[in-house]
Coordinates of C-alpha atoms in Angstrom, one line a residue:
Chain A
M27 CA 153.3 204.5 -179.6
I28 CA 150.3 202.9 -178.0
W29 CA 151.3 199.6 -179.7
I30 CA 154.8 199.7 -178.2
D31 CA 153.3 200.4 -174.8
T32 CA 150.9 197.5 -175.2
I33 CA 153.7 195.2 -176.3
I34 CA 155.9 196.2 -173.3
Q35 CA 153.0 195.7 -170.9
G36 CA 152.5 192.3 -172.5
I37 CA 156.2 191.4 -172.0
L38 CA 156.0 192.3 -168.4
L39 CA 152.8 190.3 -168.0
G40 CA 154.7 187.4 -169.5
G41 CA 157.0 187.6 -166.4
L42 CA 154.0 186.7 -164.2
Y43 CA 153.1 183.7 -166.5
A44 CA 156.7 182.6 -166.4
L45 CA 156.5 182.6 -162.6
F46 CA 153.3 180.5 -162.8
A47 CA 155.1 178.1 -165.3
S48 CA 158.5 177.6 -163.7
G49 CA 157.3 175.4 -160.9
L50 CA 155.3 173.3 -163.4
S51 CA 158.3 173.0 -165.6
L52 CA 160.6 172.0 -162.8
V53 CA 158.3 169.2 -161.5
F54 CA 157.7 167.9 -165.0
G55 CA 161.4 168.1 -165.9
I56 CA 162.5 166.0 -162.9
M57 CA 159.7 163.4 -162.5
R58 CA 157.6 163.7 -165.6
L59 CA 154.7 164.6 -163.4
V60 CA 152.0 167.1 -164.6
N61 CA 150.4 168.6 -161.6
L62 CA 146.9 169.6 -162.5
A63 CA 146.5 171.2 -159.1
H64 CA 149.3 173.7 -159.8
G65 CA 147.0 176.6 -160.5
D66 CA 145.0 175.9 -157.3
L67 CA 148.3 175.7 -155.3
I68 CA 149.1 179.2 -156.6
V69 CA 145.7 180.4 -155.4
M70 CA 146.3 178.6 -152.1
G71 CA 149.6 180.5 -151.7
A72 CA 147.9 183.8 -152.3
Y73 CA 145.4 183.0 -149.5
L74 CA 148.2 181.9 -147.2
I75 CA 149.9 185.3 -147.8
L76 CA 146.6 187.1 -147.3
V77 CA 146.1 185.3 -143.9
L78 CA 149.6 186.2 -142.7
V79 CA 149.0 189.8 -143.8
S80 CA 145.7 190.1 -142.1
L81 CA 146.6 188.2 -138.9
L82 CA 150.1 189.5 -138.3
G83 CA 149.7 192.9 -139.9
L84 CA 152.7 192.3 -142.1
S85 CA 153.6 193.7 -145.4
P86 CA 152.9 191.2 -148.2
F87 CA 156.6 191.4 -149.1
I88 CA 157.5 190.2 -145.6
A89 CA 154.7 187.7 -145.3
V90 CA 155.9 185.9 -148.5
F91 CA 159.1 185.0 -146.7
I92 CA 157.1 183.2 -144.0
A93 CA 154.8 181.6 -146.5
M94 CA 157.7 180.2 -148.6
P95 CA 159.1 177.7 -146.1
A96 CA 155.5 176.7 -145.2
M97 CA 154.7 176.0 -148.8
F98 CA 158.0 174.2 -149.2
G99 CA 156.8 171.9 -146.4
V100 CA 153.4 171.4 -148.1
G101 CA 155.1 170.5 -151.3
W102 CA 157.5 168.1 -149.7
V103 CA 154.8 166.3 -147.8
L104 CA 152.4 166.3 -150.8
Q105 CA 155.1 164.7 -153.0
R106 CA 156.6 162.4 -150.5
Y107 CA 153.4 160.9 -149.2
L108 CA 150.9 161.3 -152.0
L109 CA 152.3 162.0 -155.4
N110 CA 155.3 159.7 -155.2
R111 CA 152.8 156.8 -154.9
T112 CA 151.3 157.7 -158.3
L113 CA 154.5 157.8 -160.3
G114 CA 155.1 155.0 -162.8
D115 CA 154.6 154.0 -166.4
D116 CA 150.9 154.5 -166.3
I117 CA 149.9 158.2 -166.8
L118 CA 146.5 157.8 -165.4
P119 CA 147.2 157.8 -161.6
P120 CA 149.2 161.0 -161.4
L121 CA 146.7 162.8 -163.7
L122 CA 143.6 161.6 -161.9
V123 CA 145.1 162.1 -158.4
T124 CA 146.2 165.7 -159.1
F125 CA 142.9 166.4 -160.8
G126 CA 141.1 165.2 -157.7
L127 CA 143.4 167.3 -155.6
S128 CA 142.7 170.3 -157.8
I129 CA 138.9 170.0 -157.3
A130 CA 139.3 169.2 -153.5
L131 CA 141.6 172.2 -153.0
Q132 CA 139.5 174.6 -155.0
N133 CA 136.4 173.7 -152.9
A134 CA 138.3 173.7 -149.6
L135 CA 139.3 177.3 -150.4
L136 CA 135.8 178.1 -151.4
E137 CA 134.6 176.7 -148.0
G138 CA 137.2 178.5 -146.1
F139 CA 137.3 181.9 -147.8
S140 CA 134.0 182.1 -149.7
A141 CA 133.7 183.0 -153.3
D142 CA 134.3 186.7 -152.7
S143 CA 137.3 188.0 -154.6
Q144 CA 140.2 189.2 -152.5
R145 CA 143.3 191.3 -153.0
L146 CA 146.5 191.7 -151.1
P147 CA 146.8 195.2 -149.6
T148 CA 148.7 197.6 -151.8
N149 CA 150.9 200.4 -150.7
A150 CA 152.7 203.3 -152.4
L151 CA 155.2 201.0 -154.0
T152 CA 152.7 198.8 -155.7
T153 CA 150.9 201.6 -157.4
A154 CA 154.1 203.6 -158.3
S155 CA 155.3 203.9 -161.8
V156 CA 158.4 205.1 -163.6
D157 CA 158.8 207.0 -166.8
V158 CA 161.1 205.5 -169.4
G159 CA 161.2 208.0 -172.2
P160 CA 157.7 208.4 -173.5
I161 CA 156.5 205.1 -171.8
T162 CA 155.2 204.8 -168.3
L163 CA 156.0 201.5 -166.6
G164 CA 154.4 200.2 -163.4
V165 CA 156.8 199.3 -160.6
M166 CA 154.8 196.1 -159.9
P167 CA 155.0 194.7 -163.4
L168 CA 158.7 195.5 -163.5
L169 CA 159.3 193.8 -160.2
T170 CA 157.3 190.8 -161.3
F171 CA 159.4 190.5 -164.5
A172 CA 162.6 190.9 -162.5
S173 CA 161.5 188.2 -160.1
A174 CA 160.8 185.8 -162.9
V175 CA 164.3 186.4 -164.4
L176 CA 165.8 186.0 -160.9
V177 CA 163.9 182.7 -160.3
I178 CA 165.0 181.3 -163.6
V179 CA 168.7 182.3 -163.1
G180 CA 168.5 180.8 -159.6
L181 CA 167.0 177.6 -160.9
N182 CA 169.6 177.3 -163.6
Q183 CA 172.4 177.9 -161.0
L184 CA 170.8 175.3 -158.7
F185 CA 170.5 172.8 -161.6
Y186 CA 174.0 173.1 -163.0
R187 CA 176.2 174.4 -160.1
T188 CA 175.1 172.5 -157.0
E189 CA 175.1 169.0 -155.6
L190 CA 171.3 169.0 -155.3
G191 CA 171.1 170.0 -158.9
R192 CA 173.3 167.2 -160.0
A193 CA 171.0 164.8 -158.0
F194 CA 168.0 166.4 -159.7
R195 CA 169.5 165.8 -163.2
A196 CA 170.7 162.3 -162.3
T197 CA 167.3 161.3 -161.0
S198 CA 165.6 162.8 -163.9
D199 CA 167.8 160.8 -166.4
D200 CA 167.5 157.5 -164.6
A201 CA 166.1 157.2 -161.1
T202 CA 167.2 153.6 -160.7
T203 CA 170.8 154.2 -161.5
A204 CA 170.8 157.4 -159.4
S205 CA 169.6 155.4 -156.4
L206 CA 172.6 153.0 -156.8
M207 CA 174.8 156.1 -156.3
G208 CA 173.2 156.8 -152.9
I209 CA 170.5 159.2 -154.0
K210 CA 167.0 158.6 -152.6
P211 CA 164.7 159.5 -155.5
A212 CA 161.7 159.7 -153.2
N213 CA 163.3 162.5 -151.2
I214 CA 164.7 164.2 -154.4
F215 CA 161.2 164.3 -155.8
A216 CA 159.9 165.7 -152.6
T217 CA 162.5 168.4 -152.5
A218 CA 161.8 169.3 -156.1
T219 CA 158.1 169.8 -155.4
G220 CA 159.0 171.7 -152.3
I221 CA 161.1 174.1 -154.4
A222 CA 158.3 174.3 -157.0
L223 CA 155.9 175.4 -154.3
V224 CA 158.4 178.1 -153.1
I225 CA 158.3 179.5 -156.7
V226 CA 154.5 179.1 -156.6
T227 CA 154.5 181.3 -153.5
I228 CA 156.4 184.0 -155.3
A229 CA 154.0 183.8 -158.1
A230 CA 151.1 184.0 -155.6
L231 CA 152.5 187.2 -154.2
Y232 CA 152.4 189.0 -157.5
L233 CA 149.1 187.4 -158.5
G234 CA 147.5 188.8 -155.3
L235 CA 149.2 192.2 -155.5
R236 CA 148.3 192.8 -159.2
A237 CA 144.7 191.7 -159.4
N238 CA 141.8 190.2 -157.5
F239 CA 141.7 186.5 -156.9
D240 CA 139.1 184.0 -155.8
P241 CA 139.1 180.2 -155.3
N242 CA 138.0 179.5 -158.8
I243 CA 140.8 181.1 -160.8
G244 CA 143.3 178.3 -160.3
P245 CA 142.5 176.3 -163.4
A246 CA 143.0 179.3 -165.7
R247 CA 146.5 179.9 -164.1
L248 CA 147.3 176.3 -164.7
I249 CA 146.4 176.7 -168.4
Y250 CA 148.5 179.8 -168.9
A251 CA 151.5 178.1 -167.1
F252 CA 151.0 175.0 -169.3
E253 CA 150.9 177.1 -172.5
A254 CA 154.1 178.9 -171.5
V255 CA 155.9 175.6 -170.8
I256 CA 154.8 174.0 -174.1
I257 CA 155.6 177.1 -176.2
G258 CA 159.1 177.3 -174.7
G259 CA 159.8 173.7 -175.1
L260 CA 159.9 171.1 -172.3
G261 CA 162.9 171.3 -170.1
S262 CA 164.0 174.8 -171.1
L263 CA 163.5 177.4 -168.4
W264 CA 164.5 180.4 -170.6
G265 CA 162.1 178.9 -173.2
T266 CA 159.4 179.0 -170.5
L267 CA 160.1 182.7 -169.9
L268 CA 159.8 183.3 -173.6
G269 CA 156.6 181.3 -173.7
G270 CA 155.2 183.4 -170.9
I271 CA 156.1 186.6 -172.8
I272 CA 154.4 185.3 -176.0
I273 CA 151.2 184.5 -174.1
G274 CA 151.4 187.9 -172.3
V275 CA 151.9 189.9 -175.5
A276 CA 149.2 188.0 -177.3
Q277 CA 146.8 188.7 -174.5
T278 CA 147.5 192.4 -174.2
L279 CA 147.4 192.8 -178.0
G280 CA 144.1 190.9 -178.1
A281 CA 142.7 193.0 -175.3
A282 CA 143.8 196.2 -177.1
I283 CA 141.7 195.2 -180.1
N284 CA 138.7 194.0 -178.2
P285 CA 138.6 193.4 -174.4
E286 CA 136.7 190.1 -175.0
W287 CA 139.5 188.7 -177.0
Q288 CA 142.2 188.9 -174.4
I289 CA 142.2 185.3 -173.2
L290 CA 141.3 183.9 -176.6
A291 CA 144.3 185.7 -178.2
G292 CA 146.6 184.0 -175.7
H293 CA 145.2 180.5 -176.5
I294 CA 145.4 181.2 -180.2
A295 CA 149.0 182.1 -180.0
F296 CA 149.6 178.9 -178.2
L297 CA 147.8 176.9 -180.9
I298 CA 149.8 178.6 -183.6
V299 CA 153.1 177.6 -181.9
L300 CA 151.8 174.1 -181.4
L301 CA 150.9 174.0 -185.1
V302 CA 154.3 175.3 -186.4
R303 CA 156.7 173.9 -183.8
P304 CA 154.9 171.0 -182.0
R305 CA 157.9 170.5 -179.6
G306 CA 158.1 174.2 -178.7
L307 CA 160.7 176.8 -179.5
F308 CA 163.6 175.4 -177.5
P309 CA 162.9 171.7 -177.1
R310 CA 165.4 169.8 -175.0
A311 CA 163.7 166.9 -173.4
N312 CA 162.6 164.0 -175.6
D313 CA 159.2 163.5 -174.0
Chain B
M5 CA 137.3 118.1 -182.9
A6 CA 136.8 121.7 -183.6
Y7 CA 137.7 124.3 -181.0
S8 CA 135.7 127.4 -180.4
V9 CA 136.5 130.9 -179.0
T10 CA 133.9 132.3 -176.6
T11 CA 133.6 135.3 -174.5
Q12 CA 130.4 134.3 -172.7
T13 CA 130.4 133.0 -169.2
P14 CA 127.6 131.6 -167.1
A15 CA 127.6 134.9 -165.1
S16 CA 127.3 137.0 -168.3
R17 CA 124.4 134.9 -169.5
I18 CA 122.5 135.5 -166.2
A19 CA 123.5 139.2 -166.4
A20 CA 122.2 139.4 -170.0
L21 CA 118.9 137.9 -168.8
L22 CA 118.6 140.3 -165.8
G23 CA 119.7 143.1 -168.1
A24 CA 116.9 142.4 -170.5
I25 CA 114.4 142.4 -167.6
L26 CA 115.9 145.7 -166.3
I27 CA 115.6 147.3 -169.8
I28 CA 111.9 146.4 -170.0
V29 CA 111.3 147.9 -166.5
L30 CA 113.2 151.0 -167.5
L31 CA 111.2 151.3 -170.8
V32 CA 107.8 151.2 -169.0
L33 CA 109.0 153.3 -166.1
P34 CA 107.1 156.5 -167.2
F35 CA 103.8 154.6 -167.0
F36 CA 104.1 154.3 -163.2
A37 CA 106.9 156.6 -162.0
G38 CA 106.5 160.3 -161.0
R39 CA 108.1 163.2 -162.8
G40 CA 110.8 163.6 -160.2
T41 CA 112.0 160.0 -160.7
I42 CA 112.0 160.5 -164.5
Q43 CA 114.1 163.6 -164.2
D44 CA 116.6 161.8 -161.9
M45 CA 116.7 158.9 -164.2
F46 CA 117.4 161.3 -167.1
F47 CA 120.3 162.7 -165.2
I48 CA 121.7 159.3 -164.4
L49 CA 121.4 158.0 -167.9
T50 CA 123.0 161.1 -169.6
M51 CA 125.8 161.1 -167.1
L52 CA 126.2 157.4 -167.8
V53 CA 126.6 158.1 -171.5
L54 CA 129.2 160.8 -170.9
A55 CA 131.0 158.4 -168.5
Q56 CA 131.0 155.5 -170.9
F57 CA 132.5 157.7 -173.7
W58 CA 135.2 159.2 -171.4
N59 CA 135.9 155.7 -170.2
L60 CA 136.3 154.5 -173.8
L61 CA 138.8 157.4 -174.3
A62 CA 140.8 157.1 -171.1
G63 CA 140.3 153.5 -170.0
Y64 CA 140.6 151.8 -173.4
G65 CA 142.3 154.4 -175.6
G66 CA 144.7 155.8 -172.9
L67 CA 143.6 159.3 -174.0
V68 CA 142.9 161.2 -170.8
S69 CA 140.8 164.2 -171.9
I70 CA 139.8 167.1 -169.7
G71 CA 138.1 168.7 -172.6
Q72 CA 134.9 166.7 -173.0
Q73 CA 132.9 169.8 -172.2
A74 CA 133.9 171.1 -175.6
F75 CA 131.8 168.4 -177.2
V76 CA 128.9 168.7 -174.7
G77 CA 128.8 172.4 -175.3
M78 CA 129.3 172.2 -179.0
G79 CA 126.5 169.6 -179.3
A80 CA 124.2 171.7 -177.2
Y81 CA 124.9 174.9 -179.1
A82 CA 124.4 173.0 -182.5
L83 CA 121.0 171.9 -181.3
F84 CA 120.0 175.4 -180.2
G85 CA 121.4 176.8 -183.5
A86 CA 119.4 174.2 -185.6
V87 CA 116.2 174.9 -183.7
I88 CA 116.5 178.7 -183.5
L89 CA 118.2 179.6 -186.8
W90 CA 116.9 176.9 -189.1
G91 CA 113.6 176.1 -187.4
L92 CA 114.3 172.4 -187.1
D93 CA 112.5 170.2 -184.6
P94 CA 114.7 169.6 -181.5
V95 CA 114.5 165.8 -181.7
P96 CA 116.2 165.2 -185.0
S97 CA 118.5 168.1 -184.2
I98 CA 120.1 165.9 -181.6
L99 CA 121.8 164.0 -184.5
L100 CA 123.2 167.4 -185.7
A101 CA 124.6 167.9 -182.2
G102 CA 126.6 164.7 -182.6
V103 CA 127.8 165.7 -186.0
A104 CA 128.8 169.2 -184.8
A105 CA 130.9 167.7 -182.0
L106 CA 132.4 165.3 -184.5
I107 CA 133.3 168.3 -186.8
I108 CA 135.2 170.1 -184.0
A109 CA 136.8 166.9 -182.8
V110 CA 138.8 166.7 -186.0
P111 CA 140.8 169.9 -185.4
T112 CA 140.9 169.2 -181.7
A113 CA 142.5 165.8 -182.3
F114 CA 144.8 167.4 -184.8
F115 CA 146.2 169.8 -182.2
A116 CA 145.9 167.6 -179.1
F117 CA 147.6 164.5 -180.6
R118 CA 150.7 166.6 -181.0
L119 CA 150.9 166.6 -177.2
N120 CA 152.0 163.4 -175.4
G121 CA 150.4 161.7 -172.4
A122 CA 149.7 164.2 -169.6
Y123 CA 150.1 167.2 -171.8
F124 CA 147.3 165.9 -174.0
A125 CA 145.0 166.3 -171.1
I126 CA 145.6 170.0 -170.6
G127 CA 145.7 170.5 -174.4
T128 CA 142.2 169.2 -174.7
W129 CA 141.2 171.6 -171.9
V130 CA 142.7 174.6 -173.7
I131 CA 140.8 173.7 -176.9
A132 CA 137.6 173.4 -174.9
E133 CA 138.3 176.9 -173.5
V134 CA 138.9 178.2 -177.1
V135 CA 135.6 176.8 -178.2
R136 CA 133.8 178.3 -175.2
L137 CA 135.2 181.7 -175.8
L138 CA 134.4 181.6 -179.5
V139 CA 130.8 180.4 -178.9
A140 CA 130.4 183.3 -176.4
Q141 CA 131.0 185.6 -179.3
W142 CA 128.1 184.1 -181.2
K143 CA 125.6 187.0 -180.6
T144 CA 122.6 185.4 -182.4
L145 CA 122.7 182.6 -179.8
G146 CA 122.8 185.0 -176.9
G147 CA 126.6 185.6 -176.7
G148 CA 128.0 185.3 -173.2
T149 CA 124.6 185.3 -171.5
G150 CA 123.0 182.5 -173.4
T151 CA 119.5 181.9 -174.7
S152 CA 116.4 179.7 -174.4
L153 CA 114.7 177.3 -176.9
P154 CA 111.6 179.1 -178.3
R155 CA 108.4 178.0 -176.6
D156 CA 106.6 176.8 -179.7
A157 CA 109.6 174.7 -180.7
T158 CA 109.5 172.8 -177.4
R159 CA 105.7 172.5 -177.3
D160 CA 105.4 171.1 -180.8
M161 CA 108.3 168.7 -180.5
W162 CA 108.0 165.3 -182.2
F163 CA 106.2 162.7 -180.1
V164 CA 105.2 165.1 -177.3
E165 CA 101.6 165.1 -178.3
V166 CA 101.4 161.3 -178.6
I167 CA 102.9 160.9 -175.1
E168 CA 100.5 163.5 -173.7
N169 CA 97.5 161.7 -175.1
T170 CA 98.7 158.1 -174.3
L171 CA 99.9 158.7 -170.8
G172 CA 97.5 161.5 -170.0
V173 CA 100.1 163.9 -168.7
R174 CA 100.8 167.6 -169.2
S175 CA 103.0 168.9 -171.9
A176 CA 106.0 169.6 -169.6
A177 CA 105.9 166.1 -168.1
A178 CA 105.5 164.7 -171.6
R179 CA 108.7 166.5 -172.7
D180 CA 110.6 165.0 -169.7
I181 CA 109.3 161.5 -170.6
L182 CA 110.4 162.0 -174.2
A183 CA 113.8 163.1 -173.0
Y184 CA 114.0 160.1 -170.7
W185 CA 113.2 157.6 -173.4
L186 CA 115.7 159.3 -175.7
A187 CA 118.3 159.1 -173.0
L188 CA 117.6 155.5 -172.3
T189 CA 117.9 154.7 -176.0
L190 CA 121.2 156.6 -176.2
A191 CA 122.5 154.9 -173.0
L192 CA 121.6 151.4 -174.3
A193 CA 123.0 152.1 -177.8
T194 CA 126.2 153.4 -176.1
I195 CA 126.7 150.4 -173.9
G196 CA 125.8 148.0 -176.6
G197 CA 128.0 149.8 -179.2
I198 CA 131.0 150.0 -176.9
Y199 CA 130.6 146.3 -175.9
W200 CA 130.3 145.4 -179.6
L201 CA 133.4 147.5 -180.5
L202 CA 135.5 145.9 -177.8
R203 CA 134.5 142.4 -178.9
T204 CA 135.6 143.1 -182.6
R205 CA 139.1 142.9 -184.0
R206 CA 139.2 146.7 -183.5
G207 CA 138.5 146.2 -179.8
L208 CA 141.3 143.7 -179.5
A209 CA 143.6 146.2 -181.3
L210 CA 142.5 148.9 -178.9
A211 CA 143.3 146.8 -175.8
A212 CA 146.7 145.9 -177.3
V213 CA 147.5 149.6 -177.8
R214 CA 146.4 150.4 -174.3
D215 CA 148.5 147.7 -172.7
N216 CA 151.6 148.2 -174.8
T217 CA 151.7 150.6 -177.8
E218 CA 155.1 149.4 -179.1
A219 CA 154.1 145.7 -178.9
A220 CA 150.8 146.4 -180.6
K221 CA 152.5 148.3 -183.4
S222 CA 154.9 145.4 -183.9
V223 CA 152.0 143.0 -184.6
G224 CA 150.6 145.4 -187.2
V225 CA 148.1 147.5 -185.2
D226 CA 147.9 151.0 -186.5
A227 CA 148.0 152.8 -183.1
G228 CA 147.5 156.3 -184.5
R229 CA 144.4 155.2 -186.4
M230 CA 142.9 153.5 -183.3
K231 CA 143.4 156.8 -181.3
W232 CA 141.5 158.7 -184.0
I233 CA 138.7 156.2 -184.1
V234 CA 138.3 156.3 -180.3
F235 CA 138.5 160.1 -180.1
L236 CA 136.0 160.8 -182.9
T237 CA 133.6 158.1 -181.7
S238 CA 133.6 159.5 -178.2
A239 CA 133.3 163.1 -179.4
F240 CA 130.2 162.1 -181.5
G241 CA 128.6 160.3 -178.5
T242 CA 129.4 163.1 -176.1
G243 CA 127.9 165.6 -178.6
L244 CA 124.7 163.6 -178.8
A245 CA 124.5 163.5 -175.0
G246 CA 125.2 167.3 -174.9
G247 CA 122.4 168.0 -177.4
L248 CA 119.9 165.8 -175.5
I249 CA 120.8 167.3 -172.1
Y250 CA 120.2 170.8 -173.3
M251 CA 117.1 169.9 -175.2
Q252 CA 115.7 168.9 -171.8
K253 CA 117.1 172.0 -170.0
A254 CA 115.8 174.2 -172.9
R255 CA 118.1 177.0 -171.6
I256 CA 121.8 177.4 -172.4
S257 CA 124.8 179.6 -171.6
P258 CA 128.4 179.2 -172.6
D259 CA 129.6 178.9 -169.0
A260 CA 127.1 176.1 -168.2
A261 CA 127.4 174.2 -171.5
F262 CA 131.2 174.3 -171.4
S263 CA 131.5 173.7 -167.6
V264 CA 134.6 171.6 -166.8
T265 CA 133.1 170.6 -163.5
D266 CA 129.8 169.4 -164.7
W267 CA 130.8 167.7 -167.9
T268 CA 134.3 166.5 -167.2
A269 CA 135.2 166.5 -163.5
Y270 CA 132.0 164.6 -162.5
V271 CA 132.4 162.3 -165.4
I272 CA 136.0 161.5 -164.4
F273 CA 135.0 160.9 -160.8
I274 CA 132.2 158.6 -161.9
V275 CA 134.5 156.5 -164.0
V276 CA 137.4 156.5 -161.4
I277 CA 135.1 155.6 -158.5
G278 CA 133.3 152.9 -160.5
G279 CA 136.3 151.4 -162.2
I280 CA 138.2 152.6 -165.2
G281 CA 138.6 150.4 -168.2
T282 CA 135.5 148.4 -167.7
I283 CA 131.9 148.8 -169.0
E284 CA 130.5 147.9 -165.6
G285 CA 132.6 150.6 -163.8
P286 CA 130.8 153.7 -165.1
I287 CA 127.4 152.0 -164.3
I288 CA 128.4 151.4 -160.7
G289 CA 130.1 154.8 -160.6
V290 CA 127.1 156.7 -161.8
L291 CA 124.9 155.1 -159.1
V292 CA 127.4 155.9 -156.4
F293 CA 127.7 159.4 -157.7
F294 CA 123.9 159.9 -157.7
A295 CA 123.6 158.5 -154.2
L296 CA 126.4 160.9 -153.0
Q297 CA 124.8 163.8 -154.7
S298 CA 121.4 163.1 -153.2
L299 CA 123.1 162.9 -149.7
L300 CA 125.5 165.7 -149.9
A301 CA 124.3 168.2 -152.6
D302 CA 123.0 170.6 -149.9
F303 CA 126.6 170.9 -148.5
G304 CA 127.8 172.7 -151.7
S305 CA 131.5 172.7 -151.9
W306 CA 131.9 170.0 -149.2
Y307 CA 130.3 167.7 -151.8
L308 CA 132.9 168.4 -154.5
M309 CA 135.7 168.2 -151.9
T310 CA 134.4 164.7 -150.9
L311 CA 134.3 163.6 -154.5
G312 CA 137.9 164.9 -155.1
V313 CA 139.3 163.2 -152.0
L314 CA 137.3 160.0 -152.8
A315 CA 138.8 159.9 -156.3
I316 CA 142.3 160.3 -154.8
I317 CA 141.8 157.5 -152.3
I318 CA 140.4 155.2 -154.9
M319 CA 143.1 155.9 -157.4
L320 CA 145.8 155.1 -154.7
V321 CA 144.1 152.2 -152.9
A322 CA 142.1 150.5 -155.6
P323 CA 143.1 151.9 -159.0
R324 CA 140.5 149.7 -160.7
G325 CA 137.7 151.2 -158.8
L326 CA 134.8 149.6 -157.0
W327 CA 133.9 147.2 -159.8
G328 CA 137.6 146.3 -160.0
L329 CA 137.6 145.3 -156.4
L330 CA 134.5 143.2 -156.8
S331 CA 135.6 141.5 -160.0
E332 CA 139.1 140.7 -158.6
R333 CA 137.5 139.0 -155.6
T334 CA 134.8 137.1 -157.5
G335 CA 136.1 136.9 -161.1
L336 CA 132.7 138.3 -162.1
H337 CA 132.4 139.9 -165.6
L338 CA 129.0 141.1 -166.7
F339 CA 130.3 142.3 -170.1
P340 CA 133.1 139.8 -170.7
I341 CA 135.4 140.7 -173.5
R342 CA 138.2 138.2 -172.8
R343 CA 138.3 135.5 -175.4
R344 CA 138.5 132.0 -174.0
L345 CA 139.4 128.9 -175.9
S346 CA 137.4 125.7 -175.4
G347 CA 137.3 122.3 -177.2
G348 CA 139.8 121.3 -179.8
K349 CA 143.2 119.8 -179.3
L350 CA 144.3 122.2 -176.6
N351 CA 142.3 120.1 -174.2
L352 CA 144.5 117.1 -174.7
S353 CA 146.4 117.8 -171.5
K354 CA 143.5 116.3 -169.6
E355 CA 144.1 112.8 -171.0

């Protein structure tokens, strides 16, 4: 029974990792940009929510709706004025610029908020649980997982049902031809990163509610997000959710055997998938 | 009339002469410099070695790795293992450090080469994390908290007594001088070796792969093999440097030895600031880095923030770094690798 419980906790944890990963996957899918500062942006989102909560006395669930448009703006400006300038055939500039950004952001947060770990204030809802048969599930993990599913459904709708989504797909396929049709790739890219940071904010909410965070945990979140994307296969959002679940289950199983093996088990699951299916479980993109 | 292919330029001949003088000065430095200077120089030289190997990977091989700390840490732990478990002398154990890094580089490359471009970067990082977590389980070497080199092993290290007697210094200072000379040897061998590699046929193939993989393949370059050669070479060199750095520190922990900031972020900043894809770049970069560190180290996180922002600005404004700016303006190359044709029938146009 305890194993079933562990696996279910792992699946729900996978929802959090899928939230980390969706933004990364979206940005990579549209402009082939790997943002090494992604994890640090999640942590920044968590601090933004924390500031709103402590300054305005809001509930984190309300504060996140103020943080989302702000983070959209950050993403838009970041992409439009910084990252767009690095795009091209050479992979070095985007990697090195986002790596520099990651280090700069991490240390800016360290300077602003110190290295002390923080947590978003919890209330009755965040500690509540429901009994499903013999298994007890936390409301927070369930909410996280449901949010991940909602985000992925929403992104798929956006991609395949809206004009913006069509522009995303067109720009992703061929930016030059898309620009002949009246699309401005620079703005499309900026919008995509803006949306990615909205998802980052949602991820940040659950990160801050479920556990302590400090300025140094960004890179590890980036790594989990990256593993989920690769396991799922580039370009497949449902694959990313599955990737997150695989990492989550591997981590909780590893932790159940020996607490020191939690993180290691997730990485090893990733390496096994990379060994068996180098292009992920549901590969779609060719790159 | 026969033609000849040369890479030398007048500037490079002068540079070689000045370089030879500089090397002599560096070799005799311990005879007149204080212990602080020697320690600073040790830091500069070892960072230079790490930077040259990362530059070989990223600047020439197009392989942007964020996992170099795997090889530093593995090399360092191999040295500690050889000294503590097998009772070997630390100095020859440095070679084992390189070999250990080489051994883990094989599976690392096997996994990471399955990932393209940008994903390769994070892939190497994941593997470095795996190695760190595994080493932290190694209880005989202190597990997660780490361990120190046994005192008698560091005291009786090769050459230490000779240096003590010749220079008339205490044992601790003699160890620093020994580490400095080893670092100088390693740095010179690294620069010389990379310069030699780039001037051979392999180096030409490497540049071709970097500039255009498909075109290089079409003229018969085995691009996959070049990547392996570059990756393994730089793992070996990085491992040697890791072993040497921790021989001098004499104290190790997994978090320090596998630190992404110390062994990869700093190294990337050095290369980017100095100029990626040149041998001169890392040399300039490490000097700028050391100057910045001396100025700003007291400001803690402001220092790293400055480095990050500086790297972003340089990448956007001058992607070839400080050396690139200088050499574009002046056409100066201290380590020329471009082949130039002189003599022969090609000069007929003058007539």
